[in-house]
XYZ file of N, CA, C and O in Angstrom:
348
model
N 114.270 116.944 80.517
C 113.584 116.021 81.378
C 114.131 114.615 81.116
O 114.244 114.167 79.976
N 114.445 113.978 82.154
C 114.748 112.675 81.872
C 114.186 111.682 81.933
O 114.674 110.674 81.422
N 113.052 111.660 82.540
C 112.232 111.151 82.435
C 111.300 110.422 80.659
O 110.243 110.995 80.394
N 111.623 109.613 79.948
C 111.390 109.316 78.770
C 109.813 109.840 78.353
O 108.836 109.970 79.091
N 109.953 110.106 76.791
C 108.561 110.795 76.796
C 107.375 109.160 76.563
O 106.255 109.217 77.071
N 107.542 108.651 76.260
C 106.723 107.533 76.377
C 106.345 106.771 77.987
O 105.290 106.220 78.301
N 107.771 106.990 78.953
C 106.910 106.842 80.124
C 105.962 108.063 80.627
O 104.790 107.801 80.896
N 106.264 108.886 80.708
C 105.879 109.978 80.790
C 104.009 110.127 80.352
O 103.152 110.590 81.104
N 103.744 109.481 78.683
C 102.606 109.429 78.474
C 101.592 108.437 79.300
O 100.422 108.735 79.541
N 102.277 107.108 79.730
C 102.051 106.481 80.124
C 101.530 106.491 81.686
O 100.644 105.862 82.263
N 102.370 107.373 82.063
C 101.992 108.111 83.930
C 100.688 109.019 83.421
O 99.591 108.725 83.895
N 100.783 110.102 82.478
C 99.886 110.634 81.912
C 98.545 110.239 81.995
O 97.698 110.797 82.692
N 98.326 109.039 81.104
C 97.138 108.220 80.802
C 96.928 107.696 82.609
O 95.883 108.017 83.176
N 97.526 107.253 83.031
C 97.188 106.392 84.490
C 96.450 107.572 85.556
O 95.482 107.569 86.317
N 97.334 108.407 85.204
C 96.467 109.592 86.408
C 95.722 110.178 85.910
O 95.168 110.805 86.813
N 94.927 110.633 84.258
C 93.938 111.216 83.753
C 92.849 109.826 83.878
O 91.623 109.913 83.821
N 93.298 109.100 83.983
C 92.085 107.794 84.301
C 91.629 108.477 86.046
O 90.716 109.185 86.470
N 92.856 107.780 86.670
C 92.242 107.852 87.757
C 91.670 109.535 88.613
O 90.940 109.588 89.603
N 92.196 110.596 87.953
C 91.694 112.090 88.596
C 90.211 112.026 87.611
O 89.477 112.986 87.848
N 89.919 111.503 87.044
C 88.144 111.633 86.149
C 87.487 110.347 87.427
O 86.277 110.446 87.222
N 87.585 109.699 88.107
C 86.827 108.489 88.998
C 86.905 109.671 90.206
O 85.879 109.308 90.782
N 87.342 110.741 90.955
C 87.094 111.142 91.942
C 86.105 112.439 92.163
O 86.605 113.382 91.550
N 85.143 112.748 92.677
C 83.833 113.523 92.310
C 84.418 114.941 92.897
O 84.849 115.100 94.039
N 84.351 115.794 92.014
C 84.919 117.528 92.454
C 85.095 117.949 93.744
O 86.168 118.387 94.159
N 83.712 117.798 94.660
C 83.649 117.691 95.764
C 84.651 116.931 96.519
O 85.348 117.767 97.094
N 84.957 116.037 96.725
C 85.923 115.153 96.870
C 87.481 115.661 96.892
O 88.327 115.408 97.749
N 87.608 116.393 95.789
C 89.076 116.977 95.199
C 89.427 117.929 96.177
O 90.478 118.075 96.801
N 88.099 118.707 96.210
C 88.364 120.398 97.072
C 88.186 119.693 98.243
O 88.672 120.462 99.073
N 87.828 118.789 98.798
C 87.618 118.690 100.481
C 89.307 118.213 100.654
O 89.986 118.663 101.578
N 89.847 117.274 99.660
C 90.779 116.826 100.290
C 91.634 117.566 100.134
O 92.425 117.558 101.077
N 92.092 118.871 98.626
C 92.964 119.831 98.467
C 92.993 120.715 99.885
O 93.964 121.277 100.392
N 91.499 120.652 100.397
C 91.576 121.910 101.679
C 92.640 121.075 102.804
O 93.545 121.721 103.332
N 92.478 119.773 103.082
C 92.864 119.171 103.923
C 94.238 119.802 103.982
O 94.612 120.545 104.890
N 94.994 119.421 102.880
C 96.020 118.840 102.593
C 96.911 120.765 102.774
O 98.061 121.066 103.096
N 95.876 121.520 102.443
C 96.536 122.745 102.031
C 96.976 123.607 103.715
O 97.753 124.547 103.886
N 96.115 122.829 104.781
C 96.045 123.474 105.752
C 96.699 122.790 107.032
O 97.031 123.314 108.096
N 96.792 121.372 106.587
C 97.543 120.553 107.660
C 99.359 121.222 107.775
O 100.229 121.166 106.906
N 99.406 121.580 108.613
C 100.868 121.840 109.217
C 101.899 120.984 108.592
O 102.914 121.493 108.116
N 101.654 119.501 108.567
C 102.630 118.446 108.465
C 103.274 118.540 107.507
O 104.472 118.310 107.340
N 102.279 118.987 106.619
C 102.602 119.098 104.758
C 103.118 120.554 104.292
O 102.345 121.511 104.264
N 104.481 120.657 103.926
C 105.035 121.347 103.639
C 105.264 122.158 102.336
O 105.616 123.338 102.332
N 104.959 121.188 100.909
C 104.140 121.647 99.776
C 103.578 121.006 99.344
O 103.975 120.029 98.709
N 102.418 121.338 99.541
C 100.763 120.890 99.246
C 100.523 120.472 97.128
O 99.798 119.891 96.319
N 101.608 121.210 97.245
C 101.565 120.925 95.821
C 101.969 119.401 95.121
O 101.215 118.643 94.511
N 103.617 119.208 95.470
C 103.992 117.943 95.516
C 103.231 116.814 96.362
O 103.304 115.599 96.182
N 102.600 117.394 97.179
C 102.057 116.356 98.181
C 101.008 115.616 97.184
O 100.688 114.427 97.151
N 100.514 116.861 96.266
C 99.024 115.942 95.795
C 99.515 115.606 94.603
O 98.863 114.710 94.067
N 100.468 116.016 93.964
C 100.808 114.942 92.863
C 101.581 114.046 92.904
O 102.292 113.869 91.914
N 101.730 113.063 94.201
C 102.755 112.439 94.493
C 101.703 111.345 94.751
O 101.839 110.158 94.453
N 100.764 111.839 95.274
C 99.606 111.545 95.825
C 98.927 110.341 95.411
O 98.825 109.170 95.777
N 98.172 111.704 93.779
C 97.526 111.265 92.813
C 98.486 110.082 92.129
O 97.876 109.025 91.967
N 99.942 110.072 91.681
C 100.788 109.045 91.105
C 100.334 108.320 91.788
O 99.334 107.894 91.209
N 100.495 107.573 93.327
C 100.421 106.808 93.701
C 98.893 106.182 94.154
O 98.681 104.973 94.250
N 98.031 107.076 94.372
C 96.181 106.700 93.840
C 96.120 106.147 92.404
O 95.284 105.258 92.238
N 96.977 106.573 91.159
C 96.865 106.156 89.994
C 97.784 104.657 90.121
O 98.327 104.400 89.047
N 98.060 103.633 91.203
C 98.697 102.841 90.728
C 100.292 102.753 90.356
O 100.706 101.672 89.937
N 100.977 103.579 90.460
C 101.671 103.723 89.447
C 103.342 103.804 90.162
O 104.414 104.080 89.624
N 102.978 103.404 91.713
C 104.202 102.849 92.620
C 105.210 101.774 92.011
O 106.404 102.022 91.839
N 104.396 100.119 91.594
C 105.457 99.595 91.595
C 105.813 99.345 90.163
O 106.553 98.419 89.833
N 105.223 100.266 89.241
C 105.477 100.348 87.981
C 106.925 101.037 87.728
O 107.782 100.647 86.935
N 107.002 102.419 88.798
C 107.478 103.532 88.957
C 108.908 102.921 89.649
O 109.962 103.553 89.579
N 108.796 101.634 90.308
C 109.898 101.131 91.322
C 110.556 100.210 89.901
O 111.688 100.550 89.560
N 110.064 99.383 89.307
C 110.517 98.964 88.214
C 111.186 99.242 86.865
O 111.828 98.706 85.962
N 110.714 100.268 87.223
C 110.794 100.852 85.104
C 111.670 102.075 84.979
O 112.592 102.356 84.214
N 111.014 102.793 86.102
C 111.581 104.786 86.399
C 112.582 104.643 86.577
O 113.461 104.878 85.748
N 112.896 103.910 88.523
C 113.930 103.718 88.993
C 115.256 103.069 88.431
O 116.195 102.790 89.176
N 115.271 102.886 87.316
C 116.384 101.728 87.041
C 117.045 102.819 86.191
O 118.121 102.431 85.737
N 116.556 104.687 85.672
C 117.684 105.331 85.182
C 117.015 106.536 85.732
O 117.893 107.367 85.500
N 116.378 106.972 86.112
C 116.154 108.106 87.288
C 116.147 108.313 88.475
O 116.195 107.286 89.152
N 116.096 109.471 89.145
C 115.218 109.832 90.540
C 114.285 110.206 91.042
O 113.328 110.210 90.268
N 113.956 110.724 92.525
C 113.319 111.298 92.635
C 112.893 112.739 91.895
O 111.807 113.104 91.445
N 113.859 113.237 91.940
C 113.793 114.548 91.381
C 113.481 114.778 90.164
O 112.915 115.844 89.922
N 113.753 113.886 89.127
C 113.451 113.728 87.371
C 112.333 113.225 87.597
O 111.586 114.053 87.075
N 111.491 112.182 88.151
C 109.695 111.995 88.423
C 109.424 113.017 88.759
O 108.523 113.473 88.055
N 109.858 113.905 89.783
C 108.968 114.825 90.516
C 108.852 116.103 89.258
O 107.793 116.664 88.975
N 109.742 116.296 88.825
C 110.195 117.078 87.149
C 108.730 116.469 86.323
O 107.812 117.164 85.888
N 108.822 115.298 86.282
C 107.859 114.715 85.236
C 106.179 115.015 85.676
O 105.301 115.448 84.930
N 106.059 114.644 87.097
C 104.952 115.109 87.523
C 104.413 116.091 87.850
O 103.250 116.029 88.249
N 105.321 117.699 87.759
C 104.845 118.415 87.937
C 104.562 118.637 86.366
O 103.417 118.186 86.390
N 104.765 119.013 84.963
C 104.888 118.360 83.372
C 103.273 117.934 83.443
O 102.384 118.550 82.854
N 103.032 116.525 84.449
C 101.772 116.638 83.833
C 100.943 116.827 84.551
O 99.855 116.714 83.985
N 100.851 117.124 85.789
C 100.136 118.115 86.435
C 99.684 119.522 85.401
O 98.543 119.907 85.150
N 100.474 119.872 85.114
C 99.947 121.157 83.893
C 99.282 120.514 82.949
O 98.243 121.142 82.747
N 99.369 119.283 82.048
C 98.862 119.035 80.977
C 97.084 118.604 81.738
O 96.035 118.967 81.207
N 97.159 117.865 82.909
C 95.842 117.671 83.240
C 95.037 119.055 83.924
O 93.845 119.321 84.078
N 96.173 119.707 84.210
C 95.220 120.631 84.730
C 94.879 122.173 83.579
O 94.561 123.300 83.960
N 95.114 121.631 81.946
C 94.839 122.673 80.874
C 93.302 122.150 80.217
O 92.772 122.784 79.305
């Protein structure tokens, strides 16, 4: 992963903040949305791309990430902690 493990904790902490502020109910109405709209092609990336960017974590991500990764090494990283929040 190229993504560094200290940014990495750091995306970590930002989206376990912000996925504990949204009420369960909430999660499943919008997972259904998201799982059934046509537009969206994987529902999976969609919501952790999502959640990164509900957590803030755009122009941190334009600053810091971008200057020795890509898309593809974030998306690597966020699926990483997608599993750790969702154990």
């Amino acid at each position: 992963m190229k993504v560094t493990v200290e940014h990495r904790q750091y995306m970590t902490e930002k989206m376990r903040i912000r996925l504990a502020t949204y009420p369960p109910e909430a999660l499943v109405t919008y997972l259904a949305s998201i799982k059934t709209d046509q537009r969206v092609g994987d529902w999976e990336k969609r919501f952790r791309w999502d959640l990164c960017h509900a957590s803030g974590l755009t122009p941190w991500i334009c600053k810091e990430l971008y200057a020795y990764v890509n898309d593809t090494h974030i998306d690597t990283a966020l699926k990483a902690i997608m599993k750790e929040l969702s154990a």
